[in-house]
PDB file of C-alpha atoms in Angstrom:
ATOM      1  CA  UNK A   1       8.843 -35.643   9.377  1.00 68.00           C
ATOM      2  CA  UNK A   2       6.109 -34.062   7.295  1.00 66.00           C
ATOM      3  CA  UNK A   3       7.480 -31.043   5.540  1.00 93.00           C
ATOM      4  CA  UNK A   4       7.645 -28.642   2.614  1.00 96.00           C
ATOM      5  CA  UNK A   5      10.744 -29.049   0.444  1.00 96.00           C
ATOM      6  CA  UNK A   6      12.046 -26.558  -2.078  1.00 97.00           C
ATOM      7  CA  UNK A   7      14.701 -27.184  -4.691  1.00 92.00           C
ATOM      8  CA  UNK A   8      17.096 -25.777  -5.396  1.00 94.00           C
ATOM      9  CA  UNK A   9      17.825 -23.599  -2.356  1.00 95.00           C
ATOM     10  CA  UNK A  10      19.870 -21.238  -4.518  1.00 96.00           C
ATOM     11  CA  UNK A  11      19.348 -20.626  -8.221  1.00 97.00           C
ATOM     12  CA  UNK A  12      21.351 -18.382 -10.508  1.00 97.00           C
ATOM     13  CA  UNK A  13      19.999 -17.576 -13.960  1.00 95.00           C
ATOM     14  CA  UNK A  14      20.734 -15.154 -16.734  1.00 96.00           C
ATOM     15  CA  UNK A  15      18.554 -12.252 -17.721  1.00 96.00           C
ATOM     16  CA  UNK A  16      15.800 -13.611 -19.959  1.00 96.00           C
ATOM     17  CA  UNK A  17      16.652 -17.294 -19.463  1.00 97.00           C
ATOM     18  CA  UNK A  18      13.649 -19.346 -18.290  1.00 96.00           C
ATOM     19  CA  UNK A  19      13.924 -20.890 -14.852  1.00 97.00           C
ATOM     20  CA  UNK A  20      11.805 -23.369 -12.898  1.00 97.00           C
ATOM     21  CA  UNK A  21      11.639 -23.651  -9.145  1.00 97.00           C
ATOM     22  CA  UNK A  22      10.120 -26.699  -7.493  1.00 97.00           C
ATOM     23  CA  UNK A  23       8.220 -27.423  -4.315  1.00 98.00           C
ATOM     24  CA  UNK A  24       7.079 -30.711  -2.844  1.00 97.00           C
ATOM     25  CA  UNK A  25       5.177 -31.513   0.325  1.00 97.00           C
ATOM     26  CA  UNK A  26       4.568 -34.569   2.446  1.00 95.00           C
ATOM     27  CA  UNK A  27       1.760 -32.944   4.461  1.00 92.00           C
ATOM     28  CA  UNK A  28      -0.980 -33.954   1.994  1.00 93.00           C
ATOM     29  CA  UNK A  29      -2.314 -30.410   2.107  1.00 94.00           C
ATOM     30  CA  UNK A  30      -4.744 -29.480  -0.654  1.00 94.00           C
ATOM     31  CA  UNK A  31      -3.658 -25.845  -1.012  1.00 95.00           C
ATOM     32  CA  UNK A  32      -0.216 -24.773  -2.267  1.00 96.00           C
ATOM     33  CA  UNK A  33       1.024 -21.197  -2.564  1.00 97.00           C
ATOM     34  CA  UNK A  34       3.914 -19.351  -4.167  1.00 97.00           C
ATOM     35  CA  UNK A  35       5.188 -16.150  -2.583  1.00 97.00           C
ATOM     36  CA  UNK A  36       7.873 -13.694  -3.650  1.00 97.00           C
ATOM     37  CA  UNK A  37       9.875 -12.048  -0.869  1.00 96.00           C
ATOM     38  CA  UNK A  38      12.318  -9.230  -1.414  1.00 95.00           C
ATOM     39  CA  UNK A  39      14.873  -8.204   1.151  1.00 88.00           C
ATOM     40  CA  UNK A  40      13.376  -7.545   4.608  1.00 79.00           C
ATOM     41  CA  UNK A  41       9.860  -7.246   3.184  1.00 91.00           C
ATOM     42  CA  UNK A  42       6.777  -9.326   3.853  1.00 94.00           C
ATOM     43  CA  UNK A  43       6.069 -12.238   1.504  1.00 95.00           C
ATOM     44  CA  UNK A  44       3.920 -11.259  -1.478  1.00 95.00           C
ATOM     45  CA  UNK A  45       1.463 -13.841  -2.781  1.00 95.00           C
ATOM     46  CA  UNK A  46       1.854 -14.639  -6.476  1.00 96.00           C
ATOM     47  CA  UNK A  47      -0.756 -17.403  -6.864  1.00 94.00           C
ATOM     48  CA  UNK A  48      -2.152 -20.486  -5.228  1.00 95.00           C
ATOM     49  CA  UNK A  49      -3.675 -23.833  -6.138  1.00 96.00           C
ATOM     50  CA  UNK A  50      -6.768 -25.006  -4.305  1.00 95.00           C
ATOM     51  CA  UNK A  51      -6.668 -28.681  -5.260  1.00 95.00           C
ATOM     52  CA  UNK A  52      -6.306 -28.423  -9.055  1.00 94.00           C
ATOM     53  CA  UNK A  53      -7.820 -24.960  -9.322  1.00 95.00           C
ATOM     54  CA  UNK A  54      -5.296 -22.247 -10.133  1.00 95.00           C
ATOM     55  CA  UNK A  55      -5.837 -18.782  -8.640  1.00 93.00           C
ATOM     56  CA  UNK A  56      -3.691 -15.909  -9.839  1.00 93.00           C
ATOM     57  CA  UNK A  57      -3.303 -12.688  -7.867  1.00 91.00           C
ATOM     58  CA  UNK A  58      -4.371  -9.673  -9.908  1.00 90.00           C
ATOM     59  CA  UNK A  59      -0.960  -8.004  -9.808  1.00 91.00           C
ATOM     60  CA  UNK A  60       1.155 -11.078 -10.589  1.00 95.00           C
ATOM     61  CA  UNK A  61       3.073 -10.453 -13.830  1.00 94.00           C
ATOM     62  CA  UNK A  62       2.351 -12.726 -16.808  1.00 94.00           C
ATOM     63  CA  UNK A  63       6.022 -13.673 -16.693  1.00 95.00           C
ATOM     64  CA  UNK A  64       5.199 -15.940 -13.751  1.00 97.00           C
ATOM     65  CA  UNK A  65       3.419 -19.242 -14.325  1.00 97.00           C
ATOM     66  CA  UNK A  66       2.752 -22.280 -12.186  1.00 97.00           C
ATOM     67  CA  UNK A  67       2.019 -25.978 -12.591  1.00 97.00           C
ATOM     68  CA  UNK A  68       0.705 -28.516 -10.123  1.00 97.00           C
ATOM     69  CA  UNK A  69       0.908 -31.992 -11.658  1.00 96.00           C
ATOM     70  CA  UNK A  70      -0.268 -33.736  -8.487  1.00 95.00           C
ATOM     71  CA  UNK A  71      -1.075 -33.062  -4.830  1.00 95.00           C
ATOM     72  CA  UNK A  72       2.544 -33.238  -3.732  1.00 96.00           C
ATOM     73  CA  UNK A  73       4.344 -31.103  -6.293  1.00 97.00           C
ATOM     74  CA  UNK A  74       4.068 -27.524  -7.483  1.00 97.00           C
ATOM     75  CA  UNK A  75       6.364 -25.608  -9.846  1.00 97.00           C
ATOM     76  CA  UNK A  76       7.022 -21.928 -10.402  1.00 98.00           C
ATOM     77  CA  UNK A  77       8.098 -21.030 -13.933  1.00 97.00           C
ATOM     78  CA  UNK A  78       9.605 -17.637 -14.684  1.00 97.00           C
ATOM     79  CA  UNK A  79       9.553 -17.330 -18.467  1.00 96.00           C
ATOM     80  CA  UNK A  80      11.923 -14.391 -18.929  1.00 96.00           C
ATOM     81  CA  UNK A  81      13.503 -13.354 -15.644  1.00 97.00           C
ATOM     82  CA  UNK A  82      14.389  -9.728 -15.254  1.00 96.00           C
ATOM     83  CA  UNK A  83      16.748  -8.162 -12.739  1.00 96.00           C
ATOM     84  CA  UNK A  84      13.726  -7.152 -10.676  1.00 95.00           C
ATOM     85  CA  UNK A  85      12.734 -10.791 -10.260  1.00 97.00           C
ATOM     86  CA  UNK A  86      15.728 -11.507  -8.053  1.00 97.00           C
ATOM     87  CA  UNK A  87      14.191 -12.471  -4.720  1.00 97.00           C
ATOM     88  CA  UNK A  88      13.464 -15.290  -2.308  1.00 97.00           C
ATOM     89  CA  UNK A  89      10.638 -17.493  -3.553  1.00 98.00           C
ATOM     90  CA  UNK A  90       8.658 -19.245  -0.856  1.00 97.00           C
ATOM     91  CA  UNK A  91       6.327 -22.192  -1.278  1.00 97.00           C
ATOM     92  CA  UNK A  92       3.663 -22.771   1.371  1.00 96.00           C
ATOM     93  CA  UNK A  93       0.878 -25.274   1.970  1.00 95.00           C
ATOM     94  CA  UNK A  94      -2.263 -25.432   4.056  1.00 92.00           C
ATOM     95  CA  UNK A  95      -5.260 -27.646   4.675  1.00 90.00           C
ATOM     96  CA  UNK A  96      -8.000 -25.450   3.315  1.00 86.00           C
ATOM     97  CA  UNK A  97      -7.606 -21.709   2.942  1.00 81.00           C
ATOM     98  CA  UNK A  98      -7.928 -21.124   6.693  1.00 76.00           C
ATOM     99  CA  UNK A  99      -6.054 -24.194   7.873  1.00 66.00           C
ATOM    100  CA  UNK A 100      -6.082 -25.137  11.559  1.00 64.00           C
ATOM    101  CA  UNK A 101      -2.334 -24.503  11.775  1.00 73.00           C
ATOM    102  CA  UNK A 102      -1.955 -21.690   9.278  1.00 83.00           C
ATOM    103  CA  UNK A 103       0.336 -22.029   6.283  1.00 91.00           C
ATOM    104  CA  UNK A 104       3.483 -24.140   6.388  1.00 93.00           C
ATOM    105  CA  UNK A 105       6.383 -22.568   4.528  1.00 95.00           C
ATOM    106  CA  UNK A 106       9.294 -24.219   2.814  1.00 96.00           C
ATOM    107  CA  UNK A 107      12.868 -22.964   3.288  1.00 96.00           C
ATOM    108  CA  UNK A 108      12.698 -20.901   0.098  1.00 96.00           C
ATOM    109  CA  UNK A 109      14.734 -20.633  -3.091  1.00 97.00           C
ATOM    110  CA  UNK A 110      16.911 -17.569  -3.463  1.00 97.00           C
ATOM    111  CA  UNK A 111      16.980 -16.516  -7.108  1.00 97.00           C
ATOM    112  CA  UNK A 112      19.796 -14.424  -8.512  1.00 97.00           C
ATOM    113  CA  UNK A 113      19.458 -12.918 -12.005  1.00 97.00           C
ATOM    114  CA  UNK A 114      22.668 -11.926 -13.754  1.00 95.00           C
TER     115      UNK A 114
ATOM    116  CA  UNK B   1      -6.835  -3.805   0.220  1.00 50.00           C
ATOM    117  CA  UNK B   2      -6.406  -4.732   3.855  1.00 56.00           C
ATOM    118  CA  UNK B   3      -3.267  -3.509   5.557  1.00 78.00           C
ATOM    119  CA  UNK B   4      -1.582  -4.698   8.702  1.00 90.00           C
ATOM    120  CA  UNK B   5       0.492  -2.127  10.532  1.00 95.00           C
ATOM    121  CA  UNK B   6       3.200  -3.890  12.493  1.00 96.00           C
ATOM    122  CA  UNK B   7       5.345  -2.117  15.049  1.00 96.00           C
ATOM    123  CA  UNK B   8       8.026  -1.574  15.878  1.00 97.00           C
ATOM    124  CA  UNK B   9       9.886  -2.093  12.604  1.00 96.00           C
ATOM    125  CA  UNK B  10      13.012  -3.076  14.512  1.00 96.00           C
ATOM    126  CA  UNK B  11      14.179  -3.608  18.070  1.00 96.00           C
ATOM    127  CA  UNK B  12      17.659  -3.897  19.549  1.00 96.00           C
ATOM    128  CA  UNK B  13      17.524  -5.283  23.066  1.00 95.00           C
ATOM    129  CA  UNK B  14      19.715  -6.798  25.734  1.00 96.00           C
ATOM    130  CA  UNK B  15      19.595 -10.530  26.364  1.00 97.00           C
ATOM    131  CA  UNK B  16      17.142 -11.262  29.166  1.00 97.00           C
ATOM    132  CA  UNK B  17      14.816  -8.373  28.389  1.00 97.00           C
ATOM    133  CA  UNK B  18      11.161  -8.874  27.525  1.00 97.00           C
ATOM    134  CA  UNK B  19       9.934  -7.913  24.060  1.00 96.00           C
ATOM    135  CA  UNK B  20       6.542  -6.760  22.832  1.00 97.00           C
ATOM    136  CA  UNK B  21       5.378  -6.192  19.268  1.00 97.00           C
ATOM    137  CA  UNK B  22       1.945  -5.659  17.800  1.00 97.00           C
ATOM    138  CA  UNK B  23      -0.152  -5.508  14.697  1.00 97.00           C
ATOM    139  CA  UNK B  24      -3.159  -3.321  14.052  1.00 96.00           C
ATOM    140  CA  UNK B  25      -5.623  -2.945  11.232  1.00 94.00           C
ATOM    141  CA  UNK B  26      -8.637  -0.859  10.358  1.00 91.00           C
ATOM    142  CA  UNK B  27     -10.369  -4.087   9.240  1.00 90.00           C
ATOM    143  CA  UNK B  28     -11.681  -7.009  11.261  1.00 92.00           C
ATOM    144  CA  UNK B  29      -9.673 -10.212  11.100  1.00 92.00           C
ATOM    145  CA  UNK B  30     -10.880 -13.784  11.633  1.00 90.00           C
ATOM    146  CA  UNK B  31      -7.461 -15.231  12.452  1.00 91.00           C
ATOM    147  CA  UNK B  32      -4.094 -13.949  13.600  1.00 93.00           C
ATOM    148  CA  UNK B  33      -0.860 -15.806  13.035  1.00 95.00           C
ATOM    149  CA  UNK B  34       2.633 -14.989  14.236  1.00 97.00           C
ATOM    150  CA  UNK B  35       5.634 -16.237  12.256  1.00 97.00           C
ATOM    151  CA  UNK B  36       9.394 -16.021  12.819  1.00 97.00           C
ATOM    152  CA  UNK B  37      11.804 -15.970   9.900  1.00 97.00           C
ATOM    153  CA  UNK B  38      15.508 -16.657  10.285  1.00 95.00           C
ATOM    154  CA  UNK B  39      17.920 -15.311   7.644  1.00 91.00           C
ATOM    155  CA  UNK B  40      17.794 -17.380   4.464  1.00 90.00           C
ATOM    156  CA  UNK B  41      14.912 -19.541   5.686  1.00 93.00           C
ATOM    157  CA  UNK B  42      11.156 -19.615   5.324  1.00 95.00           C
ATOM    158  CA  UNK B  43       8.784 -18.295   8.004  1.00 95.00           C
ATOM    159  CA  UNK B  44       7.964 -20.699  10.823  1.00 95.00           C
ATOM    160  CA  UNK B  45       4.607 -20.522  12.571  1.00 94.00           C
ATOM    161  CA  UNK B  46       4.897 -19.615  16.254  1.00 96.00           C
ATOM    162  CA  UNK B  47       1.320 -19.088  17.407  1.00 95.00           C
ATOM    163  CA  UNK B  48      -2.103 -19.226  15.731  1.00 93.00           C
ATOM    164  CA  UNK B  49      -5.136 -17.402  17.170  1.00 94.00           C
ATOM    165  CA  UNK B  50      -8.711 -18.005  16.079  1.00 91.00           C
ATOM    166  CA  UNK B  51     -11.020 -16.307  18.610  1.00 92.00           C
ATOM    167  CA  UNK B  52     -11.334 -12.740  19.792  1.00 94.00           C
ATOM    168  CA  UNK B  53      -9.766 -12.384  23.227  1.00 95.00           C
ATOM    169  CA  UNK B  54      -7.812 -15.634  22.874  1.00 95.00           C
ATOM    170  CA  UNK B  55      -4.503 -15.634  24.756  1.00 97.00           C
ATOM    171  CA  UNK B  56      -2.073 -18.391  23.793  1.00 96.00           C
ATOM    172  CA  UNK B  57       1.427 -19.241  24.966  1.00 96.00           C
ATOM    173  CA  UNK B  58       4.218 -21.208  23.337  1.00 95.00           C
ATOM    174  CA  UNK B  59       7.136 -21.448  25.745  1.00 96.00           C
ATOM    175  CA  UNK B  60       8.424 -17.917  26.332  1.00 97.00           C
ATOM    176  CA  UNK B  61       6.074 -16.531  23.690  1.00 98.00           C
ATOM    177  CA  UNK B  62       2.569 -15.231  24.382  1.00 98.00           C
ATOM    178  CA  UNK B  63       0.170 -13.807  21.822  1.00 97.00           C
ATOM    179  CA  UNK B  64      -3.337 -12.405  22.063  1.00 97.00           C
ATOM    180  CA  UNK B  65      -6.173 -11.896  19.590  1.00 96.00           C
ATOM    181  CA  UNK B  66      -7.577  -8.452  20.357  1.00 96.00           C
ATOM    182  CA  UNK B  67     -11.163  -8.115  21.532  1.00 96.00           C
ATOM    183  CA  UNK B  68     -11.963  -5.714  18.686  1.00 95.00           C
ATOM    184  CA  UNK B  69     -10.535  -8.309  16.204  1.00 94.00           C
ATOM    185  CA  UNK B  70      -8.454  -5.503  14.725  1.00 95.00           C
ATOM    186  CA  UNK B  71      -5.209  -6.116  16.576  1.00 96.00           C
ATOM    187  CA  UNK B  72      -2.867  -8.687  18.062  1.00 97.00           C
ATOM    188  CA  UNK B  73       0.304  -8.595  20.104  1.00 97.00           C
ATOM    189  CA  UNK B  74       3.241 -10.955  20.617  1.00 98.00           C
ATOM    190  CA  UNK B  75       5.340 -10.929  23.761  1.00 98.00           C
ATOM    191  CA  UNK B  76       8.670 -12.688  24.225  1.00 98.00           C
ATOM    192  CA  UNK B  77       9.879 -13.036  27.788  1.00 97.00           C
ATOM    193  CA  UNK B  78      13.525 -13.297  28.862  1.00 97.00           C
ATOM    194  CA  UNK B  79      14.944 -12.955  25.351  1.00 97.00           C
ATOM    195  CA  UNK B  80      17.917 -15.052  24.273  1.00 96.00           C
ATOM    196  CA  UNK B  81      20.299 -14.658  21.291  1.00 95.00           C
ATOM    197  CA  UNK B  82      18.454 -17.275  19.200  1.00 95.00           C
ATOM    198  CA  UNK B  83      15.334 -15.073  19.277  1.00 97.00           C
ATOM    199  CA  UNK B  84      17.053 -12.935  16.644  1.00 97.00           C
ATOM    200  CA  UNK B  85      15.088 -12.818  13.406  1.00 96.00           C
ATOM    201  CA  UNK B  86      12.161 -11.136  11.703  1.00 97.00           C
ATOM    202  CA  UNK B  87       8.727 -11.626  13.227  1.00 98.00           C
ATOM    203  CA  UNK B  88       5.698 -11.321  10.974  1.00 97.00           C
ATOM    204  CA  UNK B  89       2.083 -11.064  11.980  1.00 96.00           C
ATOM    205  CA  UNK B  90      -0.433 -12.333   9.463  1.00 95.00           C
ATOM    206  CA  UNK B  91      -4.172 -12.781   9.380  1.00 92.00           C
ATOM    207  CA  UNK B  92      -7.262 -13.608   7.395  1.00 89.00           C
ATOM    208  CA  UNK B  93      -9.420 -10.491   6.988  1.00 86.00           C
ATOM    209  CA  UNK B  94     -13.119 -11.090   7.492  1.00 85.00           C
ATOM    210  CA  UNK B  95     -14.043  -9.184   4.321  1.00 77.00           C
ATOM    211  CA  UNK B  96     -11.613 -10.981   1.998  1.00 68.00           C
ATOM    212  CA  UNK B  97     -13.623 -13.428  -0.068  1.00 60.00           C
ATOM    213  CA  UNK B  98     -10.447 -15.120  -1.232  1.00 64.00           C
ATOM    214  CA  UNK B  99      -9.369 -15.780   2.352  1.00 72.00           C
ATOM    215  CA  UNK B 100      -5.747 -15.070   1.550  1.00 84.00           C
ATOM    216  CA  UNK B 101      -3.289 -14.229   4.298  1.00 89.00           C
ATOM    217  CA  UNK B 102      -2.388 -10.577   4.795  1.00 91.00           C
ATOM    218  CA  UNK B 103       1.091  -9.976   6.244  1.00 94.00           C
ATOM    219  CA  UNK B 104       2.407  -7.185   8.414  1.00 95.00           C
ATOM    220  CA  UNK B 105       5.657  -5.500   7.481  1.00 95.00           C
ATOM    221  CA  UNK B 106       7.693  -7.434  10.043  1.00 96.00           C
ATOM    222  CA  UNK B 107       9.620  -6.602  13.208  1.00 97.00           C
ATOM    223  CA  UNK B 108      13.365  -7.197  13.064  1.00 97.00           C
ATOM    224  CA  UNK B 109      14.610  -8.291  16.481  1.00 97.00           C
ATOM    225  CA  UNK B 110      18.248  -8.044  17.431  1.00 96.00           C
ATOM    226  CA  UNK B 111      19.461  -9.363  20.810  1.00 95.00           C
ATOM    227  CA  UNK B 112      22.737  -8.289  22.359  1.00 92.00           C
ATOM    228  CA  UNK B 113      24.331 -11.028  24.471  1.00 89.00           C
TER     229      UNK B 113
END
């Protein structure tokens, strides 16, 4: 089945220790997104890739970076995680920005910062 | 920026009851999407709406794109325990050049067997 896969599902890191979260998709969608979701809140968009073009949201901290080496994979790098960065991180994909079936979300990676 | 006001914030209902939730905005939206999120999982798309006045069903779920393009509702008929979760509305505002999704604050649904 075509899907969005996120690894790992749970990640524990130490304060200030860099961490990378990964996302892969078999949908062949050209747009990939990273969202941050804190408890019981709506997902908050961090950035997205439209093909190879990177688009950062204005209020995304510099601490967050992303890489998209090919169509299928996208990575979220947190350079120096703080306690406030503990959250669920969701990857999503779509065909175009207003895809015919909306955005497909992965299962998320829950990040804990000690 | 655009805001989506989703209500109610939470609902606690008896199994078998019908449920209604809605989203409103002061801005015009081009699309409305309804997602369900189970604990520890990502949101799953339930219904997508693309035209004003559109009424779409998916099993026991029915959603409508408001005529004014500023609101949408989701109805769940004959609720069952597995309907428990957080429901998010989302949409593409017409005046957002970036065409990013705007999310409502979510409705937490609890169903008592």
